[in-house]
């Protein structure tokens, strides 16, 4: 993958889960832009931009000895902090439209959401983040018989039950 990224961008997903042994190898690669193919003795050089992502707090991992401090500083040149999807409720309707259009092309089905369904999805905590939303949308495209998704259609697929949402809404109204 490193060789294929030559002249472009190498994306290192879930960098926080990489073992300390692999972290040392990555650090050497980042510093020298050199690597050896598995089983080869020839050193190869590449020109890559590196983008790394994780859902873990790398600063804490460094403090706990689970992530190399020198690698952390190499990767932390231009940090972009993205809050989890649960902290970006205003993005949820746009993301629903995006995935709906994508699934429309893939499955030939168009999903539309009632206001109640959008509200339920905006209140859902999204522990699986954007991947969970994408999987939910695909599941709805496959399993739902109609093209209009109501809040009751979501209940079998997300762990945040619609009954819990209704209870929370009633509690909010009483306050």
JSON list of C-alpha atoms in Angstrom, two decimals:
[
{"chain": "A", "resi": 1, "resn": "UNK", "atom": "CA", "xyz": [0.00, 0.00, 0.00]},
{"chain": "A", "resi": 2, "resn": "UNK", "atom": "CA", "xyz": [2.86, 2.34, 0.78]},
{"chain": "A", "resi": 3, "resn": "UNK", "atom": "CA", "xyz": [4.30, 1.83, -2.69]},
{"chain": "A", "resi": 4, "resn": "UNK", "atom": "CA", "xyz": [0.89, 2.36, -4.33]},
{"chain": "A", "resi": 5, "resn": "UNK", "atom": "CA", "xyz": [0.55, 5.68, -2.50]},
{"chain": "A", "resi": 6, "resn": "UNK", "atom": "CA", "xyz": [3.78, 7.06, -3.99]},
{"chain": "A", "resi": 7, "resn": "UNK", "atom": "CA", "xyz": [3.10, 10.60, -5.17]},
{"chain": "A", "resi": 8, "resn": "UNK", "atom": "CA", "xyz": [-0.18, 10.72, -3.26]},
{"chain": "A", "resi": 9, "resn": "UNK", "atom": "CA", "xyz": [-1.68, 10.18, 0.16]},
{"chain": "A", "resi": 10, "resn": "UNK", "atom": "CA", "xyz": [-1.32, 7.21, 2.48]},
{"chain": "A", "resi": 11, "resn": "UNK", "atom": "CA", "xyz": [-4.28, 6.88, 4.86]},
{"chain": "A", "resi": 12, "resn": "UNK", "atom": "CA", "xyz": [-3.53, 5.12, 8.14]},
{"chain": "A", "resi": 13, "resn": "UNK", "atom": "CA", "xyz": [-6.91, 4.29, 9.66]},
{"chain": "A", "resi": 14, "resn": "UNK", "atom": "CA", "xyz": [-7.25, 3.38, 13.36]},
{"chain": "A", "resi": 15, "resn": "UNK", "atom": "CA", "xyz": [-3.64, 4.36, 14.04]},
{"chain": "A", "resi": 16, "resn": "UNK", "atom": "CA", "xyz": [-4.33, 4.17, 17.78]},
{"chain": "A", "resi": 17, "resn": "UNK", "atom": "CA", "xyz": [-4.76, 0.38, 17.53]},
{"chain": "A", "resi": 18, "resn": "UNK", "atom": "CA", "xyz": [-1.34, -0.27, 15.99]},
{"chain": "A", "resi": 19, "resn": "UNK", "atom": "CA", "xyz": [1.08, -2.34, 18.09]},
{"chain": "A", "resi": 20, "resn": "UNK", "atom": "CA", "xyz": [4.19, -0.71, 19.56]},
{"chain": "A", "resi": 21, "resn": "UNK", "atom": "CA", "xyz": [6.34, -2.87, 17.28]},
{"chain": "A", "resi": 22, "resn": "UNK", "atom": "CA", "xyz": [4.56, -1.62, 14.16]},
{"chain": "A", "resi": 23, "resn": "UNK", "atom": "CA", "xyz": [4.64, 1.94, 15.53]},
{"chain": "A", "resi": 24, "resn": "UNK", "atom": "CA", "xyz": [8.46, 1.78, 15.53]},
{"chain": "A", "resi": 25, "resn": "UNK", "atom": "CA", "xyz": [8.46, 0.66, 11.88]},
{"chain": "A", "resi": 26, "resn": "UNK", "atom": "CA", "xyz": [6.00, 3.39, 10.94]},
{"chain": "A", "resi": 27, "resn": "UNK", "atom": "CA", "xyz": [8.14, 6.00, 12.66]},
{"chain": "A", "resi": 28, "resn": "UNK", "atom": "CA", "xyz": [11.19, 4.94, 10.66]},
{"chain": "A", "resi": 29, "resn": "UNK", "atom": "CA", "xyz": [9.16, 5.03, 7.46]},
{"chain": "A", "resi": 30, "resn": "UNK", "atom": "CA", "xyz": [7.75, 8.50, 8.21]},
{"chain": "A", "resi": 31, "resn": "UNK", "atom": "CA", "xyz": [11.19, 9.88, 9.02]},
{"chain": "A", "resi": 32, "resn": "UNK", "atom": "CA", "xyz": [13.06, 8.40, 6.05]},
{"chain": "A", "resi": 33, "resn": "UNK", "atom": "CA", "xyz": [10.28, 7.78, 3.49]},
{"chain": "A", "resi": 34, "resn": "UNK", "atom": "CA", "xyz": [11.94, 4.42, 2.90]},
{"chain": "A", "resi": 35, "resn": "UNK", "atom": "CA", "xyz": [10.69, 0.87, 3.26]},
{"chain": "A", "resi": 36, "resn": "UNK", "atom": "CA", "xyz": [11.51, -2.67, 2.22]},
{"chain": "A", "resi": 37, "resn": "UNK", "atom": "CA", "xyz": [9.00, -5.00, 0.66]},
{"chain": "A", "resi": 38, "resn": "UNK", "atom": "CA", "xyz": [8.25, -8.10, 2.68]},
{"chain": "A", "resi": 39, "resn": "UNK", "atom": "CA", "xyz": [10.96, -10.67, 1.91]},
{"chain": "A", "resi": 40, "resn": "UNK", "atom": "CA", "xyz": [13.13, -8.18, 0.01]},
{"chain": "A", "resi": 41, "resn": "UNK", "atom": "CA", "xyz": [16.41, -6.57, 0.96]},
{"chain": "A", "resi": 42, "resn": "UNK", "atom": "CA", "xyz": [16.10, -3.69, -1.49]},
{"chain": "A", "resi": 43, "resn": "UNK", "atom": "CA", "xyz": [15.22, -0.35, 0.08]},
{"chain": "A", "resi": 44, "resn": "UNK", "atom": "CA", "xyz": [12.58, 1.64, -1.76]},
{"chain": "A", "resi": 45, "resn": "UNK", "atom": "CA", "xyz": [11.79, 5.33, -1.42]},
{"chain": "A", "resi": 46, "resn": "UNK", "atom": "CA", "xyz": [8.37, 6.94, -1.77]},
{"chain": "A", "resi": 47, "resn": "UNK", "atom": "CA", "xyz": [6.97, 10.43, -1.62]},
{"chain": "A", "resi": 48, "resn": "UNK", "atom": "CA", "xyz": [3.69, 10.28, 0.32]},
{"chain": "A", "resi": 49, "resn": "UNK", "atom": "CA", "xyz": [1.52, 12.58, 2.36]},
{"chain": "A", "resi": 50, "resn": "UNK", "atom": "CA", "xyz": [0.29, 10.78, 5.46]},
{"chain": "A", "resi": 51, "resn": "UNK", "atom": "CA", "xyz": [-3.17, 11.14, 6.95]},
{"chain": "A", "resi": 52, "resn": "UNK", "atom": "CA", "xyz": [-3.89, 9.16, 10.11]},
{"chain": "A", "resi": 53, "resn": "UNK", "atom": "CA", "xyz": [-7.19, 8.68, 11.91]},
{"chain": "A", "resi": 54, "resn": "UNK", "atom": "CA", "xyz": [-8.25, 7.24, 15.22]},
{"chain": "A", "resi": 55, "resn": "UNK", "atom": "CA", "xyz": [-11.13, 7.37, 17.63]},
{"chain": "A", "resi": 56, "resn": "UNK", "atom": "CA", "xyz": [-8.76, 7.10, 20.58]},
{"chain": "A", "resi": 57, "resn": "UNK", "atom": "CA", "xyz": [-7.15, 9.84, 22.63]},
{"chain": "A", "resi": 58, "resn": "UNK", "atom": "CA", "xyz": [-3.53, 9.46, 21.54]},
{"chain": "A", "resi": 59, "resn": "UNK", "atom": "CA", "xyz": [-2.29, 11.93, 24.17]},
{"chain": "A", "resi": 60, "resn": "UNK", "atom": "CA", "xyz": [-3.66, 9.65, 26.88]},
{"chain": "A", "resi": 61, "resn": "UNK", "atom": "CA", "xyz": [-2.27, 6.58, 25.10]},
{"chain": "A", "resi": 62, "resn": "UNK", "atom": "CA", "xyz": [1.18, 8.23, 25.07]},
{"chain": "A", "resi": 63, "resn": "UNK", "atom": "CA", "xyz": [0.88, 8.89, 28.81]},
{"chain": "A", "resi": 64, "resn": "UNK", "atom": "CA", "xyz": [-0.07, 5.26, 29.42]},
{"chain": "A", "resi": 65, "resn": "UNK", "atom": "CA", "xyz": [2.82, 3.96, 27.29]},
{"chain": "A", "resi": 66, "resn": "UNK", "atom": "CA", "xyz": [0.49, 2.49, 24.68]},
{"chain": "A", "resi": 67, "resn": "UNK", "atom": "CA", "xyz": [1.50, 4.87, 21.88]},
{"chain": "A", "resi": 68, "resn": "UNK", "atom": "CA", "xyz": [4.98, 6.14, 21.05]},
{"chain": "A", "resi": 69, "resn": "UNK", "atom": "CA", "xyz": [5.44, 9.80, 21.86]},
{"chain": "A", "resi": 70, "resn": "UNK", "atom": "CA", "xyz": [7.82, 10.36, 18.94]},
{"chain": "A", "resi": 71, "resn": "UNK", "atom": "CA", "xyz": [5.31, 8.86, 16.49]},
{"chain": "A", "resi": 72, "resn": "UNK", "atom": "CA", "xyz": [2.55, 10.96, 18.03]},
{"chain": "A", "resi": 73, "resn": "UNK", "atom": "CA", "xyz": [4.53, 14.15, 17.35]},
{"chain": "A", "resi": 74, "resn": "UNK", "atom": "CA", "xyz": [5.33, 13.03, 13.78]},
{"chain": "A", "resi": 75, "resn": "UNK", "atom": "CA", "xyz": [1.67, 12.42, 13.05]},
{"chain": "A", "resi": 76, "resn": "UNK", "atom": "CA", "xyz": [0.38, 15.48, 14.90]},
{"chain": "A", "resi": 77, "resn": "UNK", "atom": "CA", "xyz": [1.77, 18.05, 12.43]},
{"chain": "A", "resi": 78, "resn": "UNK", "atom": "CA", "xyz": [-1.64, 19.33, 11.36]},
{"chain": "A", "resi": 79, "resn": "UNK", "atom": "CA", "xyz": [-4.33, 17.88, 13.63]},
{"chain": "A", "resi": 80, "resn": "UNK", "atom": "CA", "xyz": [-7.93, 17.95, 12.53]},
{"chain": "A", "resi": 81, "resn": "UNK", "atom": "CA", "xyz": [-10.30, 17.17, 15.39]},
{"chain": "A", "resi": 82, "resn": "UNK", "atom": "CA", "xyz": [-13.66, 15.83, 14.30]},
{"chain": "A", "resi": 83, "resn": "UNK", "atom": "CA", "xyz": [-16.29, 15.54, 16.98]},
{"chain": "A", "resi": 84, "resn": "UNK", "atom": "CA", "xyz": [-18.24, 12.28, 16.94]},
{"chain": "A", "resi": 85, "resn": "UNK", "atom": "CA", "xyz": [-21.43, 12.19, 14.92]},
{"chain": "A", "resi": 86, "resn": "UNK", "atom": "CA", "xyz": [-23.45, 12.46, 18.14]},
{"chain": "A", "resi": 87, "resn": "UNK", "atom": "CA", "xyz": [-21.92, 15.91, 18.61]},
{"chain": "A", "resi": 88, "resn": "UNK", "atom": "CA", "xyz": [-22.86, 17.07, 15.10]},
{"chain": "A", "resi": 89, "resn": "UNK", "atom": "CA", "xyz": [-26.63, 16.68, 15.04]},
{"chain": "A", "resi": 90, "resn": "UNK", "atom": "CA", "xyz": [-26.94, 19.44, 12.45]},
{"chain": "A", "resi": 91, "resn": "UNK", "atom": "CA", "xyz": [-25.02, 17.22, 9.97]},
{"chain": "A", "resi": 92, "resn": "UNK", "atom": "CA", "xyz": [-27.36, 14.25, 10.30]},
{"chain": "A", "resi": 93, "resn": "UNK", "atom": "CA", "xyz": [-30.06, 15.36, 7.80]},
{"chain": "A", "resi": 94, "resn": "UNK", "atom": "CA", "xyz": [-27.39, 16.10, 5.16]},
{"chain": "A", "resi": 95, "resn": "UNK", "atom": "CA", "xyz": [-25.73, 12.75, 5.77]},
{"chain": "A", "resi": 96, "resn": "UNK", "atom": "CA", "xyz": [-29.07, 10.98, 5.49]},
{"chain": "A", "resi": 97, "resn": "UNK", "atom": "CA", "xyz": [-29.62, 12.65, 2.10]},
{"chain": "A", "resi": 98, "resn": "UNK", "atom": "CA", "xyz": [-26.08, 11.76, 0.98]},
{"chain": "A", "resi": 99, "resn": "UNK", "atom": "CA", "xyz": [-26.48, 8.07, 1.88]},
{"chain": "A", "resi": 100, "resn": "UNK", "atom": "CA", "xyz": [-29.98, 8.01, 0.43]},
{"chain": "A", "resi": 101, "resn": "UNK", "atom": "CA", "xyz": [-28.65, 9.26, -2.95]},
{"chain": "A", "resi": 102, "resn": "UNK", "atom": "CA", "xyz": [-25.78, 6.77, -2.80]},
{"chain": "A", "resi": 103, "resn": "UNK", "atom": "CA", "xyz": [-28.13, 3.88, -2.07]},
{"chain": "A", "resi": 104, "resn": "UNK", "atom": "CA", "xyz": [-30.51, 5.08, -4.76]},
{"chain": "A", "resi": 105, "resn": "UNK", "atom": "CA", "xyz": [-27.73, 4.55, -7.30]},
{"chain": "A", "resi": 106, "resn": "UNK", "atom": "CA", "xyz": [-26.69, 1.19, -5.81]},
{"chain": "A", "resi": 107, "resn": "UNK", "atom": "CA", "xyz": [-30.10, -0.37, -5.08]},
{"chain": "A", "resi": 108, "resn": "UNK", "atom": "CA", "xyz": [-32.47, 1.65, -7.21]},
{"chain": "A", "resi": 109, "resn": "UNK", "atom": "CA", "xyz": [-34.44, 2.62, -4.11]},
{"chain": "A", "resi": 110, "resn": "UNK", "atom": "CA", "xyz": [-34.92, 6.08, -2.71]},
{"chain": "A", "resi": 111, "resn": "UNK", "atom": "CA", "xyz": [-35.36, 6.55, 1.03]},
{"chain": "A", "resi": 112, "resn": "UNK", "atom": "CA", "xyz": [-37.25, 9.49, 2.46]},
{"chain": "A", "resi": 113, "resn": "UNK", "atom": "CA", "xyz": [-37.51, 10.18, 6.18]},
{"chain": "A", "resi": 114, "resn": "UNK", "atom": "CA", "xyz": [-40.42, 11.59, 8.13]},
{"chain": "A", "resi": 115, "resn": "UNK", "atom": "CA", "xyz": [-39.70, 14.47, 10.49]},
{"chain": "A", "resi": 116, "resn": "UNK", "atom": "CA", "xyz": [-40.13, 12.07, 13.43]},
{"chain": "A", "resi": 117, "resn": "UNK", "atom": "CA", "xyz": [-37.53, 9.68, 11.98]},
{"chain": "A", "resi": 118, "resn": "UNK", "atom": "CA", "xyz": [-35.05, 12.51, 11.43]},
{"chain": "A", "resi": 119, "resn": "UNK", "atom": "CA", "xyz": [-35.65, 13.72, 14.98]},
{"chain": "A", "resi": 120, "resn": "UNK", "atom": "CA", "xyz": [-35.08, 10.20, 16.35]},
{"chain": "A", "resi": 121, "resn": "UNK", "atom": "CA", "xyz": [-31.87, 9.86, 14.34]},
{"chain": "A", "resi": 122, "resn": "UNK", "atom": "CA", "xyz": [-30.66, 13.25, 15.54]},
{"chain": "A", "resi": 123, "resn": "UNK", "atom": "CA", "xyz": [-31.20, 12.16, 19.14]},
{"chain": "A", "resi": 124, "resn": "UNK", "atom": "CA", "xyz": [-29.56, 8.75, 18.66]},
{"chain": "A", "resi": 125, "resn": "UNK", "atom": "CA", "xyz": [-26.03, 8.64, 20.22]},
{"chain": "A", "resi": 126, "resn": "UNK", "atom": "CA", "xyz": [-24.35, 6.95, 17.19]},
{"chain": "A", "resi": 127, "resn": "UNK", "atom": "CA", "xyz": [-21.81, 4.84, 19.10]},
{"chain": "A", "resi": 128, "resn": "UNK", "atom": "CA", "xyz": [-20.61, 3.41, 15.78]},
{"chain": "A", "resi": 129, "resn": "UNK", "atom": "CA", "xyz": [-20.31, 6.90, 14.31]},
{"chain": "A", "resi": 130, "resn": "UNK", "atom": "CA", "xyz": [-20.62, 7.43, 10.54]},
{"chain": "A", "resi": 131, "resn": "UNK", "atom": "CA", "xyz": [-20.05, 3.74, 9.74]},
{"chain": "A", "resi": 132, "resn": "UNK", "atom": "CA", "xyz": [-23.07, 2.84, 11.84]},
{"chain": "A", "resi": 133, "resn": "UNK", "atom": "CA", "xyz": [-25.18, 5.37, 9.95]},
{"chain": "A", "resi": 134, "resn": "UNK", "atom": "CA", "xyz": [-24.04, 4.03, 6.59]},
{"chain": "A", "resi": 135, "resn": "UNK", "atom": "CA", "xyz": [-24.83, 0.45, 7.65]},
{"chain": "A", "resi": 136, "resn": "UNK", "atom": "CA", "xyz": [-28.22, 1.50, 9.01]},
{"chain": "A", "resi": 137, "resn": "UNK", "atom": "CA", "xyz": [-29.09, 3.22, 5.74]},
{"chain": "A", "resi": 138, "resn": "UNK", "atom": "CA", "xyz": [-28.12, 0.15, 3.74]},
{"chain": "A", "resi": 139, "resn": "UNK", "atom": "CA", "xyz": [-30.13, -2.09, 6.06]},
{"chain": "A", "resi": 140, "resn": "UNK", "atom": "CA", "xyz": [-33.15, 0.18, 5.67]},
{"chain": "A", "resi": 141, "resn": "UNK", "atom": "CA", "xyz": [-32.79, 0.15, 1.87]},
{"chain": "A", "resi": 142, "resn": "UNK", "atom": "CA", "xyz": [-32.74, -3.64, 1.88]},
{"chain": "A", "resi": 143, "resn": "UNK", "atom": "CA", "xyz": [-35.25, -4.47, 4.61]},
{"chain": "A", "resi": 144, "resn": "UNK", "atom": "CA", "xyz": [-37.85, -1.70, 4.47]},
{"chain": "A", "resi": 145, "resn": "UNK", "atom": "CA", "xyz": [-40.78, -2.39, 2.18]},
{"chain": "A", "resi": 146, "resn": "UNK", "atom": "CA", "xyz": [-41.58, 1.23, 1.43]},
{"chain": "A", "resi": 147, "resn": "UNK", "atom": "CA", "xyz": [-39.47, 4.23, 0.56]},
{"chain": "A", "resi": 148, "resn": "UNK", "atom": "CA", "xyz": [-40.68, 6.40, 3.47]},
{"chain": "A", "resi": 149, "resn": "UNK", "atom": "CA", "xyz": [-38.93, 5.74, 6.77]},
{"chain": "A", "resi": 150, "resn": "UNK", "atom": "CA", "xyz": [-40.81, 6.58, 9.95]},
{"chain": "A", "resi": 151, "resn": "UNK", "atom": "CA", "xyz": [-39.41, 6.46, 13.48]},
{"chain": "A", "resi": 152, "resn": "UNK", "atom": "CA", "xyz": [-41.06, 3.07, 14.13]},
{"chain": "A", "resi": 153, "resn": "UNK", "atom": "CA", "xyz": [-39.13, 1.64, 11.15]},
{"chain": "A", "resi": 154, "resn": "UNK", "atom": "CA", "xyz": [-35.87, 2.45, 12.96]},
{"chain": "A", "resi": 155, "resn": "UNK", "atom": "CA", "xyz": [-36.60, 0.58, 16.19]},
{"chain": "A", "resi": 156, "resn": "UNK", "atom": "CA", "xyz": [-35.48, -2.89, 15.04]},
{"chain": "A", "resi": 157, "resn": "UNK", "atom": "CA", "xyz": [-32.17, -1.55, 13.73]},
{"chain": "A", "resi": 158, "resn": "UNK", "atom": "CA", "xyz": [-30.82, 0.88, 16.30]},
{"chain": "A", "resi": 159, "resn": "UNK", "atom": "CA", "xyz": [-30.25, 0.16, 19.97]},
{"chain": "A", "resi": 160, "resn": "UNK", "atom": "CA", "xyz": [-31.79, 3.47, 21.04]},
{"chain": "A", "resi": 161, "resn": "UNK", "atom": "CA", "xyz": [-35.42, 2.46, 21.08]},
{"chain": "A", "resi": 162, "resn": "UNK", "atom": "CA", "xyz": [-38.15, 4.71, 19.79]},
{"chain": "A", "resi": 163, "resn": "UNK", "atom": "CA", "xyz": [-40.03, 4.02, 23.05]},
{"chain": "A", "resi": 164, "resn": "UNK", "atom": "CA", "xyz": [-37.08, 5.49, 24.96]},
{"chain": "A", "resi": 165, "resn": "UNK", "atom": "CA", "xyz": [-37.16, 8.53, 22.65]},
{"chain": "A", "resi": 166, "resn": "UNK", "atom": "CA", "xyz": [-40.89, 9.00, 23.26]},
{"chain": "A", "resi": 167, "resn": "UNK", "atom": "CA", "xyz": [-40.33, 8.77, 27.03]},
{"chain": "A", "resi": 168, "resn": "UNK", "atom": "CA", "xyz": [-37.52, 11.34, 26.83]},
{"chain": "A", "resi": 169, "resn": "UNK", "atom": "CA", "xyz": [-39.66, 13.70, 24.75]},
{"chain": "A", "resi": 170, "resn": "UNK", "atom": "CA", "xyz": [-42.48, 13.47, 27.31]},
{"chain": "A", "resi": 171, "resn": "UNK", "atom": "CA", "xyz": [-40.01, 14.18, 30.14]},
{"chain": "A", "resi": 172, "resn": "UNK", "atom": "CA", "xyz": [-38.71, 17.23, 28.28]},
{"chain": "A", "resi": 173, "resn": "UNK", "atom": "CA", "xyz": [-42.25, 18.54, 27.78]},
{"chain": "A", "resi": 174, "resn": "UNK", "atom": "CA", "xyz": [-42.95, 18.16, 31.52]},
{"chain": "A", "resi": 175, "resn": "UNK", "atom": "CA", "xyz": [-39.84, 20.11, 32.58]}
]
